[in-house]
PDB file of C-alpha atoms in Angstrom:
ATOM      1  CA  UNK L 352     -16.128 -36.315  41.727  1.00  0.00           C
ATOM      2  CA  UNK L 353     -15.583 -36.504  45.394  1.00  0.00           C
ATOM      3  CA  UNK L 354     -13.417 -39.135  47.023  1.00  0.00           C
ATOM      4  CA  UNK L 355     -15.993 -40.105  49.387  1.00  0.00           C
ATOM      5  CA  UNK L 356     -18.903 -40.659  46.801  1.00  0.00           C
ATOM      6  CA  UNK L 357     -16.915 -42.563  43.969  1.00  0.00           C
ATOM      7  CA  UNK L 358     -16.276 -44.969  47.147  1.00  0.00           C
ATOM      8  CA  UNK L 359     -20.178 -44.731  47.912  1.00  0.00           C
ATOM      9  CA  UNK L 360     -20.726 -45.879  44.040  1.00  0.00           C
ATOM     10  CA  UNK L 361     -17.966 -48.898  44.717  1.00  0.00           C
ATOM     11  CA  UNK L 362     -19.747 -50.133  47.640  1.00  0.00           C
ATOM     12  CA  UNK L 363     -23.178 -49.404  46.073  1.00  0.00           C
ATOM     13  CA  UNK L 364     -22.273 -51.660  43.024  1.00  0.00           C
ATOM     14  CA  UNK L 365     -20.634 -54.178  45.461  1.00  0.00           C
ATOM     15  CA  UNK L 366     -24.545 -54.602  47.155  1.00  0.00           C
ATOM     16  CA  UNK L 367     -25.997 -54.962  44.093  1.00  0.00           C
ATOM     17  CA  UNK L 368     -23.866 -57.555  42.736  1.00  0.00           C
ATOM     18  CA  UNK L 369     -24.459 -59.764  45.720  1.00  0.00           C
ATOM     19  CA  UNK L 370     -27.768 -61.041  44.217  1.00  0.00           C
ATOM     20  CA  UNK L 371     -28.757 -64.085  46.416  1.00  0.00           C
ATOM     21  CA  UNK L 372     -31.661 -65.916  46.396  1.00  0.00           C
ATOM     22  CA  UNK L 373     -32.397 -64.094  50.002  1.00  0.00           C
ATOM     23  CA  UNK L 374     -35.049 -61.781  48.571  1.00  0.00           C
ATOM     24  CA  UNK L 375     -37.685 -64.189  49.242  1.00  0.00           C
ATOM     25  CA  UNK L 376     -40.451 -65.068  47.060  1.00  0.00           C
ATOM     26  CA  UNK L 377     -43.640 -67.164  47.913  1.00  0.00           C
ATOM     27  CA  UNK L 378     -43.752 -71.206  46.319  1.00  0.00           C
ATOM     28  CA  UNK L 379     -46.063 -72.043  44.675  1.00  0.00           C
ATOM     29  CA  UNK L 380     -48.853 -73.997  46.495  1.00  0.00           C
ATOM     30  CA  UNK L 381     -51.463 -74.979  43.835  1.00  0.00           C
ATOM     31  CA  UNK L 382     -52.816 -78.199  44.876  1.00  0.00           C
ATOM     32  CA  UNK L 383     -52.464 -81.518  42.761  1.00  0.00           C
ATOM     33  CA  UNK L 384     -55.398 -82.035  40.246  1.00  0.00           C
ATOM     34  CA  UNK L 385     -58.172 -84.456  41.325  1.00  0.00           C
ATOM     35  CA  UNK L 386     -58.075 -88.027  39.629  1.00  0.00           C
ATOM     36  CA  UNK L 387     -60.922 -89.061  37.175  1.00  0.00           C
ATOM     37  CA  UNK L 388     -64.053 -90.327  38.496  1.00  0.00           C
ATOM     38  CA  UNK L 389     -63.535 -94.318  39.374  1.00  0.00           C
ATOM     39  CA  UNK L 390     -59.822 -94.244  39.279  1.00  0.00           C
ATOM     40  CA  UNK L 391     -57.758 -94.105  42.670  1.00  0.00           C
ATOM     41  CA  UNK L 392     -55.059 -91.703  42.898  1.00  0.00           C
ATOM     42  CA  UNK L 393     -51.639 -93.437  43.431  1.00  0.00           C
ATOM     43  CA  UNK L 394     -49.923 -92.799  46.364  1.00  0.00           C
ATOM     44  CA  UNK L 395     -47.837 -89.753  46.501  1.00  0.00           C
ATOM     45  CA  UNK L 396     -44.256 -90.969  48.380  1.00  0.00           C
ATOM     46  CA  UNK L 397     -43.333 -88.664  51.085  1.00  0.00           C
ATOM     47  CA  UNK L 398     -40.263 -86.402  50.653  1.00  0.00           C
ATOM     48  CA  UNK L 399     -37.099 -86.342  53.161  1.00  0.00           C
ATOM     49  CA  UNK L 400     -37.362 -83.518  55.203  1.00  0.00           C
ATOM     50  CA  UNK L 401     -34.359 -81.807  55.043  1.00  0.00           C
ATOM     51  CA  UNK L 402     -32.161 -81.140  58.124  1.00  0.00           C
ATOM     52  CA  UNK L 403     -32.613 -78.066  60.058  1.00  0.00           C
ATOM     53  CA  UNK L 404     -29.537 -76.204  60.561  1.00  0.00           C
ATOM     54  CA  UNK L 405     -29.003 -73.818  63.971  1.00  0.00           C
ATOM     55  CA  UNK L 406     -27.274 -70.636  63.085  1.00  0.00           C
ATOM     56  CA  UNK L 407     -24.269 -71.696  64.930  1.00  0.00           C
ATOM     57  CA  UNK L 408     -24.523 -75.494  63.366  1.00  0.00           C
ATOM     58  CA  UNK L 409     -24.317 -73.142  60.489  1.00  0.00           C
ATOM     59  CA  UNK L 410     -21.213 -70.934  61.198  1.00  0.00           C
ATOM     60  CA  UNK L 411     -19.107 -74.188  62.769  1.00  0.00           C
ATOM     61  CA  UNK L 412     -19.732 -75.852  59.481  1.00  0.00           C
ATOM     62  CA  UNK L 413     -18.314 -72.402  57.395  1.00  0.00           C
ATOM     63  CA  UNK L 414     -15.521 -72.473  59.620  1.00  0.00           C
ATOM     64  CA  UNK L 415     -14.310 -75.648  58.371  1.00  0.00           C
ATOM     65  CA  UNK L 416     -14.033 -74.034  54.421  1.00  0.00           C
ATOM     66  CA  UNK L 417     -10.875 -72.802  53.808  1.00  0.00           C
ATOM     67  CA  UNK L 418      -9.247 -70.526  51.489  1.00  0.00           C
ATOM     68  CA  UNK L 419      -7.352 -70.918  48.741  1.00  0.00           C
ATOM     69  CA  UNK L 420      -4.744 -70.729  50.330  1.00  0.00           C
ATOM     70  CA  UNK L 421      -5.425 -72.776  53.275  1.00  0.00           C
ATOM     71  CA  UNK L 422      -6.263 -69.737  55.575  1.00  0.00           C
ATOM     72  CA  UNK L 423      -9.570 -69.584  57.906  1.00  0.00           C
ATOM     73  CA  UNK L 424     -12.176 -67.694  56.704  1.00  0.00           C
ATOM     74  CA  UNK L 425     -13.898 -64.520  58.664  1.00  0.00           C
ATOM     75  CA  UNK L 426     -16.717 -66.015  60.043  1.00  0.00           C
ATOM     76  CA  UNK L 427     -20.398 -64.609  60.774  1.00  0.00           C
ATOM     77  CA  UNK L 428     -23.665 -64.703  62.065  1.00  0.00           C
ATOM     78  CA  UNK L 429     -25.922 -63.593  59.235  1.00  0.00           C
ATOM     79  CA  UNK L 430     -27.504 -61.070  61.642  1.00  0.00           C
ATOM     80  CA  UNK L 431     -24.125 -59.634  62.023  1.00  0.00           C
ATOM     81  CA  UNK L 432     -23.607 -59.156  58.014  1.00  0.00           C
ATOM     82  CA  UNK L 433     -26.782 -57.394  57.830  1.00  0.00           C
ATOM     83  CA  UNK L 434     -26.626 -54.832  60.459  1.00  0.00           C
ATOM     84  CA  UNK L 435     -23.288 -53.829  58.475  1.00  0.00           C
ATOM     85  CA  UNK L 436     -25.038 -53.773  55.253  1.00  0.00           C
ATOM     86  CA  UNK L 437     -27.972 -51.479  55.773  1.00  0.00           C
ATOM     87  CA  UNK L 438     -25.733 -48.523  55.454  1.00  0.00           C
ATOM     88  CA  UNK L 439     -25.427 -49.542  51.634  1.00  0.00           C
ATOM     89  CA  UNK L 440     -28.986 -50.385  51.274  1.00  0.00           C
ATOM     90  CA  UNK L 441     -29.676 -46.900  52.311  1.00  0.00           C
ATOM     91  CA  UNK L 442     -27.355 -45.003  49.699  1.00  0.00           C
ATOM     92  CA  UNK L 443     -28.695 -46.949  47.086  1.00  0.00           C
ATOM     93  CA  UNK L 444     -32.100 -45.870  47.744  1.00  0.00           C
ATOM     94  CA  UNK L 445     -30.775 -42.184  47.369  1.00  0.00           C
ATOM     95  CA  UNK L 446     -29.672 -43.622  43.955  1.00  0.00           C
ATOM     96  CA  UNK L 447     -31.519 -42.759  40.668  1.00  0.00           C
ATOM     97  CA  UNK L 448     -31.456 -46.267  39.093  1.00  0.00           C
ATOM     98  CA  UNK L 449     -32.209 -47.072  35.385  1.00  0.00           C
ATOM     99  CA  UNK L 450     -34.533 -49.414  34.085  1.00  0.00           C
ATOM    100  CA  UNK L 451     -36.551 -48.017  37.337  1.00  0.00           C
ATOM    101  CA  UNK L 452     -38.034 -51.654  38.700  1.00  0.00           C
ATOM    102  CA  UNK L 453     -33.958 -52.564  38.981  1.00  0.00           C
ATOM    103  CA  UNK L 454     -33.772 -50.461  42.100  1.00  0.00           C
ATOM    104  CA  UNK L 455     -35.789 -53.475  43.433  1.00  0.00           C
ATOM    105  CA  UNK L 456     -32.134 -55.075  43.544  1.00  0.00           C
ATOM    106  CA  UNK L 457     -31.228 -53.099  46.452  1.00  0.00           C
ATOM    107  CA  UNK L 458     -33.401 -55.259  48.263  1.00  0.00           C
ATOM    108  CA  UNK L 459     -31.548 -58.483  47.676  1.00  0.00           C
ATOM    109  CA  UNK L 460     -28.299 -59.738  49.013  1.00  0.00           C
ATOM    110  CA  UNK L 461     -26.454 -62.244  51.593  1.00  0.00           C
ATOM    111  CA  UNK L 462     -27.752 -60.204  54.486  1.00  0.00           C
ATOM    112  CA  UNK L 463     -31.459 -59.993  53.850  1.00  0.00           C
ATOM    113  CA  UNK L 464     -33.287 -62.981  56.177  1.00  0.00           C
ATOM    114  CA  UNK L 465     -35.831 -64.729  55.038  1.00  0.00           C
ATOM    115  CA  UNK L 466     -38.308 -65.481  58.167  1.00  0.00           C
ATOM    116  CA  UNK L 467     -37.438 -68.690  60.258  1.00  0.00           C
ATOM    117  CA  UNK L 468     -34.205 -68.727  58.463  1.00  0.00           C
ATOM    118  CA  UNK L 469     -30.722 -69.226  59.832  1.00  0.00           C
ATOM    119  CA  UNK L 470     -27.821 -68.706  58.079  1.00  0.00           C
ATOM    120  CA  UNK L 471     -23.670 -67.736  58.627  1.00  0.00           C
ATOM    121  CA  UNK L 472     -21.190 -66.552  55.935  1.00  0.00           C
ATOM    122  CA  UNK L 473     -17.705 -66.567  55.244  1.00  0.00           C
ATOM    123  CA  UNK L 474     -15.259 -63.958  53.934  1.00  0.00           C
ATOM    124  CA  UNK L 475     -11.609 -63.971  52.615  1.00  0.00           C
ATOM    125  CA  UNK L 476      -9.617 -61.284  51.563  1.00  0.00           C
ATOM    126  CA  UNK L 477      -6.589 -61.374  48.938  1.00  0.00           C
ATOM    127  CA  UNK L 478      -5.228 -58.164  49.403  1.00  0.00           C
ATOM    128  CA  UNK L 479      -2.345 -59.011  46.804  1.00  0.00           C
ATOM    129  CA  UNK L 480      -4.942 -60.370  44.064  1.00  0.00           C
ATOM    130  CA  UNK L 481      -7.628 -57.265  44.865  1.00  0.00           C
ATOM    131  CA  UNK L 482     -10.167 -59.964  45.417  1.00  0.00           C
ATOM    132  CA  UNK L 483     -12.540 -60.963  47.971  1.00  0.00           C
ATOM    133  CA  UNK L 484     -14.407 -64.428  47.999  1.00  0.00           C
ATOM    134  CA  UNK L 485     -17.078 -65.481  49.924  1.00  0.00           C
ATOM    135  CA  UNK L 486     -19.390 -67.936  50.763  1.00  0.00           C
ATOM    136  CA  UNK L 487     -22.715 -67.788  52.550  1.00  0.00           C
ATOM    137  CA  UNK L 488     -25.436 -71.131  54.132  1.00  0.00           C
ATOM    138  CA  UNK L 489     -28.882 -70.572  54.432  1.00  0.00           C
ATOM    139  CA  UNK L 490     -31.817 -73.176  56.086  1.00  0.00           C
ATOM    140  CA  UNK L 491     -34.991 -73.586  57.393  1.00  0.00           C
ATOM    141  CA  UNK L 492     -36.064 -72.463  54.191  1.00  0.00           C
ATOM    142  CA  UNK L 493     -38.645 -74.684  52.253  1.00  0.00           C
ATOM    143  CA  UNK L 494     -36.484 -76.006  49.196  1.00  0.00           C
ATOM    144  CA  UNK L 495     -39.620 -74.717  46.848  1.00  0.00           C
ATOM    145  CA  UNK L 496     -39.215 -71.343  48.035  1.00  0.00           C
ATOM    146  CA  UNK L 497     -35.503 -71.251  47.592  1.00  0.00           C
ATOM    147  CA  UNK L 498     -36.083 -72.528  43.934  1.00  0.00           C
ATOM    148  CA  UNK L 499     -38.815 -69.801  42.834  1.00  0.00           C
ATOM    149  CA  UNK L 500     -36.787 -67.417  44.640  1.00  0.00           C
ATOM    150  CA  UNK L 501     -33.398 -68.391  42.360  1.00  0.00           C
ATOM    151  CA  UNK L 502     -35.694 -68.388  39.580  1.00  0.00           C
ATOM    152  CA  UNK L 503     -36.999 -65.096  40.230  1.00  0.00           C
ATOM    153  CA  UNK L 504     -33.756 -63.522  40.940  1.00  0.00           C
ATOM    154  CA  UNK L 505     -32.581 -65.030  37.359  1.00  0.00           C
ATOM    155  CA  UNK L 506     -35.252 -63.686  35.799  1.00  0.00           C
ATOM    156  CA  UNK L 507     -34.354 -60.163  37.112  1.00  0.00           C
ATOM    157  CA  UNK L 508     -30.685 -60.767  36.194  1.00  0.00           C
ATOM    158  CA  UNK L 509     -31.637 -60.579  32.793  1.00  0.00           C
ATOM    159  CA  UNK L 510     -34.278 -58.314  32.825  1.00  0.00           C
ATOM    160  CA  UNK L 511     -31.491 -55.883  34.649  1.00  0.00           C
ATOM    161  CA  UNK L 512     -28.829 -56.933  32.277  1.00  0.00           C
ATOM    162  CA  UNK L 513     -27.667 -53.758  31.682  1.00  0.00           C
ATOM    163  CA  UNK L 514     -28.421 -50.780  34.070  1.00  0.00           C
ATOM    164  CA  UNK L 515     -27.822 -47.243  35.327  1.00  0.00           C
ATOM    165  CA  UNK L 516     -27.287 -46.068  39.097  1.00  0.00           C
ATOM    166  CA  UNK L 517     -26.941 -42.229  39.095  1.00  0.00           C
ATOM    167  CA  UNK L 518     -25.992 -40.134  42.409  1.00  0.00           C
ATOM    168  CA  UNK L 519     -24.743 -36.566  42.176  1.00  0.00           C
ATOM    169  CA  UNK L 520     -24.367 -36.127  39.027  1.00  0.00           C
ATOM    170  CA  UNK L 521     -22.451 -39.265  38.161  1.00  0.00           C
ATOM    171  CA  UNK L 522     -23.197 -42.795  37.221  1.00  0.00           C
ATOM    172  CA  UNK L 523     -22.371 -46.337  37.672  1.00  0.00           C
ATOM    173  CA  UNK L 524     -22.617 -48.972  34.712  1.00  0.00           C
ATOM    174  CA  UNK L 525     -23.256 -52.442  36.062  1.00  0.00           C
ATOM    175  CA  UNK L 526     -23.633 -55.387  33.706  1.00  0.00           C
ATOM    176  CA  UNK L 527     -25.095 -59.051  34.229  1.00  0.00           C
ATOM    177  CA  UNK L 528     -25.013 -62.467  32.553  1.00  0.00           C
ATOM    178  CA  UNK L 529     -25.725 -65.603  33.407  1.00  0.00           C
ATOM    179  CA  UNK L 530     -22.139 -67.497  33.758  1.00  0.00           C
ATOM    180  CA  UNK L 531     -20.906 -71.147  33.628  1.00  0.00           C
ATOM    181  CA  UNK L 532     -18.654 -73.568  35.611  1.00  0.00           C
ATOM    182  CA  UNK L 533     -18.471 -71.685  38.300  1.00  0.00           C
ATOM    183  CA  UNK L 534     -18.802 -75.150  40.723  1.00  0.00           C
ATOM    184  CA  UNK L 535     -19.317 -78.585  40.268  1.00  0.00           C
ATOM    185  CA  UNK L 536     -22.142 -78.868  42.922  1.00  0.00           C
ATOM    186  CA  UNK L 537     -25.098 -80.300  40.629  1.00  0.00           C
ATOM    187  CA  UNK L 538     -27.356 -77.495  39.705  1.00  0.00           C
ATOM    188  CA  UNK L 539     -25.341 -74.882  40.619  1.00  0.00           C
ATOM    189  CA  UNK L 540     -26.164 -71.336  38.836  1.00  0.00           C
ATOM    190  CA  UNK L 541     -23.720 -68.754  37.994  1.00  0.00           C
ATOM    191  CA  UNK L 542     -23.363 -65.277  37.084  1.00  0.00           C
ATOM    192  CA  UNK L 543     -21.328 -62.619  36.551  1.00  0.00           C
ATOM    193  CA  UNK L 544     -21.529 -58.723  36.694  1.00  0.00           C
ATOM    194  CA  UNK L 545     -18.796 -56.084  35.527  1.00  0.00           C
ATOM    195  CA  UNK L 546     -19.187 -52.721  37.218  1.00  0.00           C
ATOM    196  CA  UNK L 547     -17.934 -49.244  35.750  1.00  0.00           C
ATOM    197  CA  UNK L 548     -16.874 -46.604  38.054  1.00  0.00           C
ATOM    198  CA  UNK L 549     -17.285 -42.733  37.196  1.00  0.00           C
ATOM    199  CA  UNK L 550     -13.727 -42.580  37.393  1.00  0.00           C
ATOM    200  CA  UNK L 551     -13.262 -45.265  34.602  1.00  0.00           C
ATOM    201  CA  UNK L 552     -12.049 -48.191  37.243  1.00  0.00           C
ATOM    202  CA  UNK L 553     -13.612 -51.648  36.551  1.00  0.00           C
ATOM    203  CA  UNK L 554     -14.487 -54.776  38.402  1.00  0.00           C
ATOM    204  CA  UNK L 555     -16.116 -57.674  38.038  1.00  0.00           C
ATOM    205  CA  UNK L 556     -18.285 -60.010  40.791  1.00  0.00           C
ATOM    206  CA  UNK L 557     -18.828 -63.941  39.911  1.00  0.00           C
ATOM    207  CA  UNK L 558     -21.667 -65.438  41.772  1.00  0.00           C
ATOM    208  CA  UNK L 559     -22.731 -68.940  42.144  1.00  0.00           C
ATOM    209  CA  UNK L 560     -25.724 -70.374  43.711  1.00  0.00           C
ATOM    210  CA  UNK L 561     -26.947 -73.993  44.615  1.00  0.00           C
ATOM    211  CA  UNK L 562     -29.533 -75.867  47.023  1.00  0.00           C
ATOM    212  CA  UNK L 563     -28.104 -78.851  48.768  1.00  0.00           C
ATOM    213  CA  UNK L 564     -30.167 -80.655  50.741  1.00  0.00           C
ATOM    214  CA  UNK L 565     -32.436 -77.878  51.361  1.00  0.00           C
ATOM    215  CA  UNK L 566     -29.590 -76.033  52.279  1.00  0.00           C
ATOM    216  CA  UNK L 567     -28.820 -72.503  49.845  1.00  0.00           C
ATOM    217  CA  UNK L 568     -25.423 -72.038  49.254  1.00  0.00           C
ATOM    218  CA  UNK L 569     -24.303 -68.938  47.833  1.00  0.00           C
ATOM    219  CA  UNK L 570     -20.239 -67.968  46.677  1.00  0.00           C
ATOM    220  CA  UNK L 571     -18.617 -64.783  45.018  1.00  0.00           C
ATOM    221  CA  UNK L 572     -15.271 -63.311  43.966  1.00  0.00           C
ATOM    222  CA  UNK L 573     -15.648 -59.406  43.438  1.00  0.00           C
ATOM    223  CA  UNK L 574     -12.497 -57.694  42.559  1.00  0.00           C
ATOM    224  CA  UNK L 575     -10.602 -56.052  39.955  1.00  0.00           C
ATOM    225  CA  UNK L 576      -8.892 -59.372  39.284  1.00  0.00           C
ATOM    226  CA  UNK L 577     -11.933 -61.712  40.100  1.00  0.00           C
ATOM    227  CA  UNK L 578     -12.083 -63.244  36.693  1.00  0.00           C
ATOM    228  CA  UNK L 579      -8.185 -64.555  37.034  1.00  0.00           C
ATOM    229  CA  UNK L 580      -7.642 -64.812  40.953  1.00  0.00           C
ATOM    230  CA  UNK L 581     -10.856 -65.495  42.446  1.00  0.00           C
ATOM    231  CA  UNK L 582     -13.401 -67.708  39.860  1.00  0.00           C
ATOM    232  CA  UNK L 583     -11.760 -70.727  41.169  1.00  0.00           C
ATOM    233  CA  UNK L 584     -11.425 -69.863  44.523  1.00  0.00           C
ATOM    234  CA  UNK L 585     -15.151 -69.008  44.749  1.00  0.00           C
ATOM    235  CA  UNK L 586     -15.994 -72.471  43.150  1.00  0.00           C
ATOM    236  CA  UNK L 587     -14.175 -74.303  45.740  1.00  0.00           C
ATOM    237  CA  UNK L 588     -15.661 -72.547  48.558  1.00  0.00           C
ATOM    238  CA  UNK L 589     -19.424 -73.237  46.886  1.00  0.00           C
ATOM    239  CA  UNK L 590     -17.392 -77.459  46.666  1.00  0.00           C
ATOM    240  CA  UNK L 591     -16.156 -77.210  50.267  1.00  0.00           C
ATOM    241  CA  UNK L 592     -19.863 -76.271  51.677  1.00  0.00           C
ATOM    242  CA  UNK L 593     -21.786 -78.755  49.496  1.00  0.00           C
ATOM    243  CA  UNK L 594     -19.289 -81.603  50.574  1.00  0.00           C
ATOM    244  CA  UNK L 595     -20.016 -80.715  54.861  1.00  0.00           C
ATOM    245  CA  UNK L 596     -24.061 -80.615  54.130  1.00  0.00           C
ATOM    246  CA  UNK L 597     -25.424 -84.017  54.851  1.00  0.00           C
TER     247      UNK L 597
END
């Protein structure tokens, strides 16, 4: 196989295993049920709105997570990371993906907006481990859109467990389960995916998601050595960004 496509699949399988709860998803809005004839309906107490980040409210607060190793992170716009990630979008829809309705993946990730959103992500890379962690804030989402969203995208994690991605004659394997302890930050959801390259190289990506304060926060390792060098770096990041949301 060509140089240039086995690199296509590695970045390929990269996008798909940065499943975020960015793919949107309507909340549900059925209304409350109507109270028996002669009885009053108690008073319904009204939720906290949850704060309203600016994008760049949003990228000073991912500058203060650090590293592992105590190093700044790359910083972003979320605007920024998408305009680099169409490319990929775009070779995976040249991909002949198996169970078909998985190709529907391709759609997800960090970089996808969800309207009236803001958001900024941060990147590290370990060249020594082969790992690189990241960690990604999303608001001015409504919290019950985020949830059914996460839901959603859980759902299609194990629906897409196991999968195909065929290009020229060669094909990817790319594996998902749901995976624990990834972060401490109540409710926090984890999973991970191995990925099989034609040439017989393996990875693996770890992914954690949580909502804090209305806030989505969403960390990965991806790397040959992700499982050793960068589960608990990820999980600090996803610690860092809970503890600066207030």
């Amino acid at each position: 196989m060509k140089r240039n496509a086995l690199r296509g699949f590695a970045a390929a399988g990269l996008l798909v295993m940065g499943l975020t709860a960015c793919g949107g998803g309507g909340a549900s809005t059925d209304a409350a049920s109507s109270a028996p004839a002669g009885e009053t309906p108690s008073a319904t107490p009204t939720p906290t709105e949850a704060k309203q980040y600016t994008t760049q409210e949003l990228v000073d607060l991912v500058k203060q997570i650090k590293a592992d190793d105590g190093s700044e992170l790359t910083v972003s716009a979320i605007d920024d990371l998408a305009s680099q990630q169409n490319p990929l979008k775009e070779l995976i829809s040249q991909m002949t993906i198996e169970p078909a309705e998985c190709k529907e993946l391709s759609t997800l990730g960090a970089s996808q907006s969800i309207e009236g959103s803001t958001a900024a992500a941060g990147a590290k890379i370990d060249t020594d481990a082969q790992v690189v962690t990241g960690i990604s804030l999303i608001s001015g989402v409504d919290k019950e859109v985020l949830t059914k969203s996460l839901e959603d995208n859980e759902d299609q994690a194990a629906k897409c467990a196991n999968m195909t991605m065929t290009m020229g004659g060669s094909t990817l394997k790319v594996s998902t389960e749901k995976f624990d302890g990834i972060s401490s930050v109540p409710g926090a959801k984890g999973f991970k995916t191995a990925m099989v390259l034609p040439d017989g190289r393996s990875q693996s990506t770890y992914m954690g998601f949580a909502i804090k304060d209305g806030v989505l926060i969403s960390a990965t390792a991806s790397g040959a050595n992700a499982e050793s060098e960068g589960v608990a770096a990820a999980g600090a990041l996803m610690d860092q960004a809970a503890a600066l949301i207030k």
